[in-house]
Short mmCIF file of C-alpha atoms and ligand atoms in Angstrom, two decimals:
data_model
loop_
_atom_site.label_atom_id
_atom_site.label_comp_id
_atom_site.label_asym_id
_atom_site.label_seq_id
_atom_site.Cartn_x
_atom_site.Cartn_y
_atom_site.Cartn_z
CA UNK A 27 98.54 -83.01 16.72
CA UNK A 28 101.07 -80.73 18.32
CA UNK A 29 100.41 -77.24 19.49
CA UNK A 30 101.73 -75.63 16.28
CA UNK A 31 99.58 -77.75 14.02
CA UNK A 32 96.56 -76.83 16.11
CA UNK A 33 97.47 -73.17 15.76
CA UNK A 34 97.77 -73.43 11.95
CA UNK A 35 94.43 -75.23 11.75
CA UNK A 36 92.80 -72.56 13.95
CA UNK A 37 94.21 -69.82 11.72
CA UNK A 38 92.86 -71.53 8.61
CA UNK A 39 89.43 -71.84 10.20
CA UNK A 40 89.38 -68.20 11.34
CA UNK A 41 90.58 -66.97 7.95
CA UNK A 42 88.00 -69.10 6.21
CA UNK A 43 85.26 -67.53 8.32
CA UNK A 44 86.35 -63.98 7.57
CA UNK A 45 83.72 -62.67 5.16
CA UNK A 46 85.40 -59.40 4.23
CA UNK A 47 88.98 -58.17 3.81
CA UNK A 48 88.54 -56.17 7.03
CA UNK A 49 87.47 -59.29 8.99
CA UNK A 50 90.46 -61.10 7.55
CA UNK A 51 92.92 -58.45 8.71
CA UNK A 52 91.45 -58.64 12.21
CA UNK A 53 91.84 -62.42 12.21
CA UNK A 54 95.40 -62.06 11.01
CA UNK A 55 96.30 -59.85 13.98
CA UNK A 56 95.41 -62.71 16.35
CA UNK A 57 98.14 -64.89 14.86
CA UNK A 58 100.72 -62.68 13.19
CA UNK A 59 100.17 -59.31 14.85
CA UNK A 60 102.51 -57.66 17.33
CA UNK A 61 100.99 -59.55 20.23
CA UNK A 62 99.69 -62.41 18.11
CA UNK A 63 100.25 -66.06 19.00
CA UNK A 64 103.25 -66.60 16.69
CA UNK A 65 104.95 -63.44 17.88
CA UNK A 66 104.44 -64.51 21.48
CA UNK A 67 105.98 -67.92 20.74
CA UNK A 68 109.00 -66.26 19.13
CA UNK A 69 109.49 -64.20 22.25
CA UNK A 70 109.44 -67.40 24.31
CA UNK A 71 112.50 -68.69 22.42
CA UNK A 72 114.89 -66.53 24.39
CA UNK A 73 114.45 -68.76 27.44
CA UNK A 74 115.57 -71.88 25.55
CA UNK A 75 119.01 -73.40 25.01
CA UNK A 76 120.75 -72.93 21.67
CA UNK A 77 119.84 -76.42 20.50
CA UNK A 78 116.23 -76.05 21.50
CA UNK A 79 116.07 -72.61 19.93
CA UNK A 80 117.09 -74.09 16.58
CA UNK A 81 114.52 -76.82 16.36
CA UNK A 82 111.74 -74.88 18.10
CA UNK A 83 112.48 -71.75 16.03
CA UNK A 84 112.40 -73.73 12.78
CA UNK A 85 109.07 -75.29 13.76
CA UNK A 86 107.55 -71.92 14.66
CA UNK A 87 108.77 -70.48 11.36
CA UNK A 88 107.19 -73.32 9.46
CA UNK A 89 103.91 -72.72 11.23
CA UNK A 90 104.22 -69.01 10.53
CA UNK A 91 104.74 -69.64 6.83
CA UNK A 92 101.78 -71.99 6.73
CA UNK A 93 99.62 -69.30 8.39
CA UNK A 94 100.89 -66.63 5.99
CA UNK A 95 100.17 -68.71 2.95
CA UNK A 96 96.68 -69.48 4.28
CA UNK A 97 96.23 -65.77 4.80
CA UNK A 98 97.32 -64.96 1.25
CA UNK A 99 95.06 -67.60 -0.22
CA UNK A 100 92.11 -66.18 1.67
CA UNK A 101 93.01 -62.63 0.66
CA UNK A 102 92.99 -63.60 -2.99
CA UNK A 103 89.72 -65.45 -2.60
CA UNK A 104 88.07 -62.49 -0.93
CA UNK A 105 89.43 -60.04 -3.53
CA UNK A 106 88.11 -62.28 -6.26
CA UNK A 107 84.66 -62.44 -4.67
CA UNK A 108 84.63 -58.71 -4.37
CA UNK A 109 85.62 -58.27 -8.01
CA UNK A 110 82.91 -60.65 -9.15
CA UNK A 111 80.30 -58.75 -7.16
CA UNK A 112 81.46 -55.47 -8.61
CA UNK A 113 81.44 -56.83 -12.14
CA UNK A 114 77.95 -58.08 -11.62
CA UNK A 115 76.71 -54.81 -10.20
CA UNK A 116 78.21 -52.83 -13.04
CA UNK A 117 77.26 -55.30 -15.71
CA UNK A 118 76.36 -53.68 -18.97
CA UNK A 119 73.56 -55.27 -20.92
CA UNK A 120 74.65 -54.49 -24.44
CA UNK A 121 71.39 -55.86 -25.79
CA UNK A 122 69.35 -53.06 -24.11
CA UNK A 123 68.16 -50.42 -26.58
CA UNK A 124 70.11 -47.19 -26.17
CA UNK A 125 68.62 -44.32 -24.24
CA UNK A 126 67.67 -41.79 -26.85
CA UNK A 127 67.45 -38.09 -26.43
CA UNK A 128 63.97 -37.15 -27.64
CA UNK A 129 64.19 -34.86 -30.63
CA UNK A 130 62.11 -31.80 -29.85
CA UNK A 131 60.04 -30.07 -32.47
CA UNK A 132 57.84 -27.10 -33.03
CA UNK A 133 54.14 -27.18 -32.24
CA UNK A 134 52.01 -27.37 -35.41
CA UNK A 135 50.54 -23.93 -34.69
CA UNK A 136 54.05 -22.54 -34.25
CA UNK A 137 54.94 -24.05 -37.61
CA UNK A 138 51.97 -22.21 -39.10
CA UNK A 139 52.93 -18.92 -37.43
CA UNK A 140 56.47 -19.25 -38.76
CA UNK A 141 55.09 -19.93 -42.19
CA UNK A 142 52.75 -16.92 -42.03
CA UNK A 143 55.60 -14.68 -40.90
CA UNK A 144 57.90 -15.93 -43.66
CA UNK A 145 55.32 -15.33 -46.38
CA UNK A 146 54.34 -11.85 -45.22
CA UNK A 147 57.95 -10.90 -44.60
CA UNK A 148 58.66 -11.77 -48.22
CA UNK A 149 55.92 -9.29 -49.15
CA UNK A 150 57.57 -6.52 -47.13
CA UNK A 151 55.50 -6.79 -43.93
CA UNK A 152 57.04 -6.25 -40.51
CA UNK A 153 56.19 -8.67 -37.70
CA UNK A 154 55.08 -7.03 -34.43
CA UNK A 155 54.24 -8.48 -31.01
CA UNK A 156 51.74 -6.94 -28.63
CA UNK A 157 50.69 -7.51 -25.01
CA UNK A 158 48.16 -10.22 -24.14
CA UNK A 159 46.74 -8.13 -21.30
CA UNK A 160 45.19 -5.21 -23.11
CA UNK A 161 43.44 -2.01 -22.18
CA UNK A 162 39.83 -1.36 -22.99
CA UNK A 163 40.98 1.47 -25.24
CA UNK A 164 43.12 -0.58 -27.61
CA UNK A 165 40.94 -3.68 -27.56
CA UNK A 166 37.63 -1.89 -28.15
CA UNK A 167 37.30 1.86 -28.07
CA UNK A 168 40.16 2.76 -30.41
CA UNK A 169 38.74 0.20 -32.81
CA UNK A 170 35.53 2.16 -33.13
CA UNK A 171 33.76 -0.10 -30.65
CA UNK A 172 32.59 2.27 -27.88
CA UNK A 173 31.17 1.11 -24.59
CA UNK A 174 27.71 -0.42 -25.07
CA UNK A 175 28.41 -1.10 -28.73
CA UNK A 176 26.63 -4.39 -29.50
CA UNK A 177 29.76 -5.75 -31.17
CA UNK A 178 31.41 -5.97 -27.73
CA UNK A 179 29.04 -8.68 -26.62
CA UNK A 180 30.25 -10.96 -29.41
CA UNK A 181 33.50 -11.13 -27.49
CA UNK A 182 32.84 -12.97 -24.24
CA UNK A 183 35.66 -11.30 -22.51
CA UNK A 184 38.05 -12.25 -19.70
CA UNK A 185 38.38 -9.07 -17.68
CA UNK A 186 41.37 -8.84 -15.35
CA UNK A 187 42.52 -6.47 -12.63
CA UNK A 188 43.81 -3.09 -13.68
CA UNK A 189 42.46 -0.25 -15.75
CA UNK A 190 39.49 1.71 -14.43
CA UNK A 191 36.09 0.71 -13.06
CA UNK A 192 34.38 1.60 -16.31
CA UNK A 193 37.22 0.37 -18.53
CA UNK A 194 38.93 -2.61 -16.90
CA UNK A 195 41.88 -4.33 -18.50
CA UNK A 196 41.26 -7.62 -20.26
CA UNK A 197 42.88 -10.51 -22.02
CA UNK A 198 42.83 -9.31 -25.59
CA UNK A 199 39.91 -10.81 -27.48
CA UNK A 200 41.63 -10.37 -30.82
CA UNK A 201 44.92 -9.14 -32.29
CA UNK A 202 43.25 -6.06 -33.78
CA UNK A 203 44.43 -3.80 -30.90
CA UNK A 204 47.86 -4.13 -32.47
CA UNK A 205 46.63 -2.09 -35.43
CA UNK A 206 46.41 1.08 -33.37
CA UNK A 207 49.30 0.24 -31.03
CA UNK A 208 51.69 -0.32 -33.88
CA UNK A 209 50.46 2.55 -36.04
CA UNK A 210 50.78 5.06 -33.19
CA UNK A 211 54.42 4.06 -32.69
CA UNK A 212 55.06 4.20 -36.41
CA UNK A 213 53.58 7.69 -36.69
CA UNK A 214 55.49 8.91 -33.65
CA UNK A 215 58.74 7.72 -35.16
CA UNK A 216 58.16 9.48 -38.47
CA UNK A 217 56.87 12.66 -36.93
CA UNK A 218 60.22 12.87 -35.19
CA UNK A 219 62.09 11.87 -38.35
CA UNK A 220 60.45 14.38 -40.70
CA UNK A 221 60.40 17.28 -38.27
CA UNK A 222 57.72 18.75 -40.52
CA UNK A 223 54.66 18.11 -38.43
CA UNK A 224 56.25 18.18 -35.01
CA UNK A 225 53.44 19.54 -32.89
CA UNK A 226 52.61 15.94 -32.07
CA UNK A 227 49.02 16.72 -31.37
CA UNK A 228 47.14 17.19 -34.59
CA UNK A 229 46.63 14.30 -36.95
CA UNK A 230 49.69 13.53 -39.03
CA UNK A 231 49.36 14.35 -42.69
CA UNK A 232 53.01 14.51 -43.66
CA UNK A 233 54.88 11.97 -45.70
CA UNK A 234 55.87 8.72 -44.08
CA UNK A 235 56.75 5.20 -45.14
CA UNK A 236 53.72 2.95 -45.40
CA UNK A 237 52.65 0.88 -42.44
CA UNK A 238 52.83 -2.75 -43.42
CA UNK A 239 52.70 -5.10 -40.49
CA UNK A 240 51.40 -8.41 -39.25
CA UNK A 241 50.85 -9.13 -35.56
CA UNK A 242 50.50 -12.80 -34.65
CA UNK A 243 49.76 -13.98 -31.12
CA UNK A 244 47.51 -15.49 -28.51
CA UNK A 245 43.99 -14.22 -27.95
CA UNK A 246 41.30 -15.13 -25.40
CA UNK A 247 37.55 -15.56 -25.25
CA UNK A 248 35.12 -17.47 -23.05
CA UNK A 249 34.44 -20.22 -25.56
CA UNK A 250 35.18 -23.92 -25.60
CA UNK A 251 34.13 -26.69 -28.00
CA UNK A 252 35.58 -28.70 -30.88
CA UNK A 253 36.27 -25.57 -32.90
CA UNK A 254 36.70 -23.01 -30.14
CA UNK A 255 39.24 -22.80 -27.36
CA UNK A 256 39.37 -20.11 -24.63
CA UNK A 257 42.94 -19.46 -25.80
CA UNK A 258 43.47 -19.35 -29.51
CA UNK A 259 45.69 -17.64 -32.02
CA UNK A 260 45.11 -14.81 -34.41
CA UNK A 261 47.24 -12.96 -36.85
CA UNK A 262 46.43 -9.39 -37.67
CA UNK A 263 47.49 -7.69 -40.86
CA UNK A 264 47.57 -3.96 -41.57
CA UNK A 265 48.62 -1.97 -44.59
CA UNK A 266 48.20 1.81 -44.43
CA UNK A 267 49.43 4.25 -47.05
CA UNK A 268 48.26 7.07 -49.22
CA UNK A 269 46.84 4.89 -51.91
CA UNK A 270 46.13 1.42 -50.56
CA UNK A 271 42.88 -0.09 -51.74
CA UNK A 272 40.69 -3.17 -51.46
CA UNK A 273 42.35 -4.35 -54.65
CA UNK A 274 45.63 -4.56 -52.74
CA UNK A 275 43.92 -6.50 -49.95
CA UNK A 276 42.60 -8.98 -52.48
CA UNK A 277 45.97 -9.38 -54.12
CA UNK A 278 47.92 -9.73 -50.89
CA UNK A 279 45.53 -12.15 -49.25
CA UNK A 280 45.08 -14.29 -52.35
CA UNK A 281 48.81 -14.50 -52.81
CA UNK A 282 49.24 -15.40 -49.16
CA UNK A 283 46.64 -18.19 -49.22
CA UNK A 284 47.98 -19.74 -52.41
CA UNK A 285 51.52 -19.71 -51.04
CA UNK A 286 50.47 -20.97 -47.62
CA UNK A 287 48.51 -23.92 -48.99
CA UNK A 288 50.86 -24.43 -51.96
CA UNK A 289 47.89 -24.42 -54.27
CA UNK A 290 47.81 -22.07 -57.25
CA UNK A 291 44.21 -22.79 -58.13
CA UNK A 292 42.84 -21.91 -54.70
CA UNK A 293 39.82 -19.59 -55.06
CA UNK A 294 38.96 -16.76 -52.66
CA UNK A 295 35.60 -15.15 -51.98
CA UNK A 296 35.11 -11.83 -50.21
CA UNK A 297 31.73 -11.98 -48.54
CA UNK A 298 30.25 -8.68 -47.25
CA UNK A 299 30.22 -8.55 -43.47
CA UNK A 300 30.37 -6.14 -40.58
CA UNK A 301 33.19 -5.16 -38.22
CA UNK A 302 33.12 -1.86 -36.34
CA UNK A 303 36.71 -1.08 -37.29
CA UNK A 304 36.41 -1.57 -41.05
CA UNK A 305 34.12 -0.10 -43.67
CA UNK A 306 33.41 -1.83 -45.95
CA UNK A 307 34.07 -5.17 -44.30
CA UNK A 308 34.35 -8.63 -45.75
CA UNK A 309 34.78 -12.15 -44.55
CA UNK A 310 37.25 -14.11 -46.61
CA UNK A 311 36.41 -17.67 -47.64
CA UNK A 312 38.68 -20.01 -49.50
CA UNK A 313 37.83 -22.95 -51.72
CA UNK A 314 40.21 -25.79 -52.55
CA UNK A 315 39.85 -27.26 -56.02
CA UNK A 316 41.27 -30.66 -55.10
CA UNK A 317 41.80 -32.82 -52.04
CA UNK A 318 39.29 -33.90 -49.40
CA UNK A 319 37.86 -30.38 -48.95
CA UNK A 320 37.41 -29.65 -52.67
CA UNK A 321 34.50 -27.36 -53.48
CA UNK A 322 33.70 -26.36 -49.87
CA UNK A 323 33.82 -22.70 -48.84
CA UNK A 324 35.88 -22.28 -45.70
CA UNK A 325 36.04 -19.04 -43.76
CA UNK A 326 39.61 -18.03 -42.90
CA UNK A 327 39.63 -14.30 -42.07
CA UNK A 328 37.79 -11.08 -41.41
CA UNK A 329 38.94 -8.02 -43.29
CA UNK A 330 38.08 -4.62 -44.59
CA UNK A 331 39.09 -1.08 -45.32
CA UNK A 332 40.21 0.54 -42.08
CA UNK A 333 37.45 2.81 -40.72
CA UNK A 334 38.36 6.54 -40.78
CA UNK A 335 37.76 6.74 -37.01
CA UNK A 336 40.39 4.06 -36.50
CA UNK A 337 42.80 5.82 -38.88
CA UNK A 338 42.39 8.95 -36.77
CA UNK A 339 42.99 6.98 -33.57
CA UNK A 340 46.28 5.97 -35.14
CA UNK A 341 47.13 9.67 -35.22
CA UNK A 342 46.75 9.93 -38.97
CA UNK A 343 44.79 12.30 -41.16
CA UNK A 344 42.06 10.05 -42.53
CA UNK A 345 41.71 12.23 -45.62
CA UNK A 346 45.28 11.36 -46.56
CA UNK A 347 45.82 7.89 -45.18
CA UNK A 348 43.82 4.82 -46.04
CA UNK A 349 44.36 1.12 -45.97
CA UNK A 350 43.11 -2.33 -45.12
CA UNK A 351 43.28 -4.76 -42.27
CA UNK A 352 42.60 -8.42 -41.85
CA UNK A 353 42.52 -10.87 -38.99
CA UNK A 354 42.90 -14.57 -39.51
CA UNK A 355 43.02 -17.68 -37.36
CA UNK A 356 46.29 -19.60 -37.52
CA UNK A 357 44.69 -22.48 -35.59
CA UNK A 358 42.10 -22.86 -38.31
CA UNK A 359 44.76 -22.63 -41.02
CA UNK A 360 46.72 -25.39 -39.26
CA UNK A 361 43.61 -27.60 -39.09
CA UNK A 362 42.99 -27.10 -42.80
CA UNK A 363 46.60 -27.63 -43.79
CA UNK A 364 46.99 -30.89 -41.86
CA UNK A 365 43.41 -32.16 -41.94
CA UNK A 366 42.87 -31.97 -38.17
CA UNK A 367 39.20 -31.79 -37.16
CA UNK A 368 39.32 -31.03 -33.42
CA UNK A 369 40.98 -27.81 -32.31
CA UNK A 370 41.44 -29.11 -28.76
CA UNK A 371 44.03 -31.63 -29.96
CA UNK A 372 46.42 -28.72 -30.42
CA UNK A 373 46.23 -27.74 -26.78
CA UNK A 374 45.99 -31.13 -24.99
CA UNK A 375 49.76 -31.59 -25.11
CA UNK A 376 49.51 -35.25 -26.21
CA UNK A 377 52.93 -36.14 -27.55
CA UNK A 378 51.50 -38.88 -29.80
CA UNK A 379 49.54 -36.22 -31.66
CA UNK A 380 52.16 -33.49 -31.62
CA UNK A 381 55.06 -35.67 -32.75
CA UNK A 382 53.31 -36.34 -36.06
CA UNK A 383 54.16 -32.84 -37.24
CA UNK A 384 57.93 -33.16 -36.99
N1 LIG B 20 39.26 -8.90 -34.98
C1 LIG B 20 38.22 -9.60 -35.71
C2 LIG B 20 37.74 -10.77 -34.88
O1 LIG B 20 38.42 -11.19 -34.00
C3 LIG B 20 38.76 -10.11 -37.00
C4 LIG B 20 39.00 -9.00 -37.96
C5 LIG B 20 38.01 -8.59 -38.82
C6 LIG B 20 40.21 -8.38 -38.01
C7 LIG B 20 38.22 -7.59 -39.74
C8 LIG B 20 40.44 -7.33 -38.92
C9 LIG B 20 39.42 -6.96 -39.78
O2 LIG B 20 41.59 -6.69 -39.00
O3 LIG B 20 39.67 -5.99 -40.68
O4 LIG B 20 36.68 -11.27 -35.13
#
């Protein structure tokens, strides 16, 4: 084998060993580069005679072409390997199930709250929101529940920082504070609007639009079992006017329950009870006539005629203004509507449970 054949064979071996395009270009430089072996040989031609130049030059050119074609072959092979690797890495398995965007949905209690709001709105009630951290005044005292009143101990309260030593702030134990909060604002607005009774101090006895409001929201008590949670929901209702009676309460609440449960034959019972902020007071029970709960009395709300002391705390003349209030438990209503028997399921955040309500 002559020198040129050896060179071509060496080039083929080197090219074959190049594992990447970069390695290959380095190997190429050894043979075809500026100071590569072929280039050096070409330079050597100048020392030869014309005859020798011809034959030697042709032989070198042949070797050069052989090296170039080996180089091109290897380039293609490496490019192909690279392409295959890329295709494999980016392979798309069209048999994989698509990645789905989970469809979100409302929590069952939120669905209930929306439903409550829609029904009462259709009856001309406003919807108001109040703070969850409440003062002692709105949560208790304004609701005719003075300090040391035994009714306070029924609410195992979460006291928080703020307020005074004798009247600390607290997480509201019910939505009832919204009765006075909302009414005070309402009265203020209409005092200003009428201009009649502008002193702003005495109790308001002028004319004003009725107060008709519901106040849904979160409430808190130290309580935890299958039917009690330290955080739960309530929805307050209040209707104050010059001539609002228990008859109206019965009508409104009956209508609400029948619409909520989509059951025209639902029966309501008003059972005498006690709340400091209403007199007389009643607990409201409902009875389904069909379905799994047929015939059972189920308590759904507290209610009553707003106590004159509370009416006065609203800034209203209790000789002129009268009305009713109720407080119900949307969590309980949700349990009844969907047949859920453990309240804690609502607050565990288990998607398998929650997704059933979508
Ligand atoms: N706030 C009472 C409770 O949490 C429920 C209640 C009873 C609300 C009677 C009322 C009412 O508005 O009139 O137990």
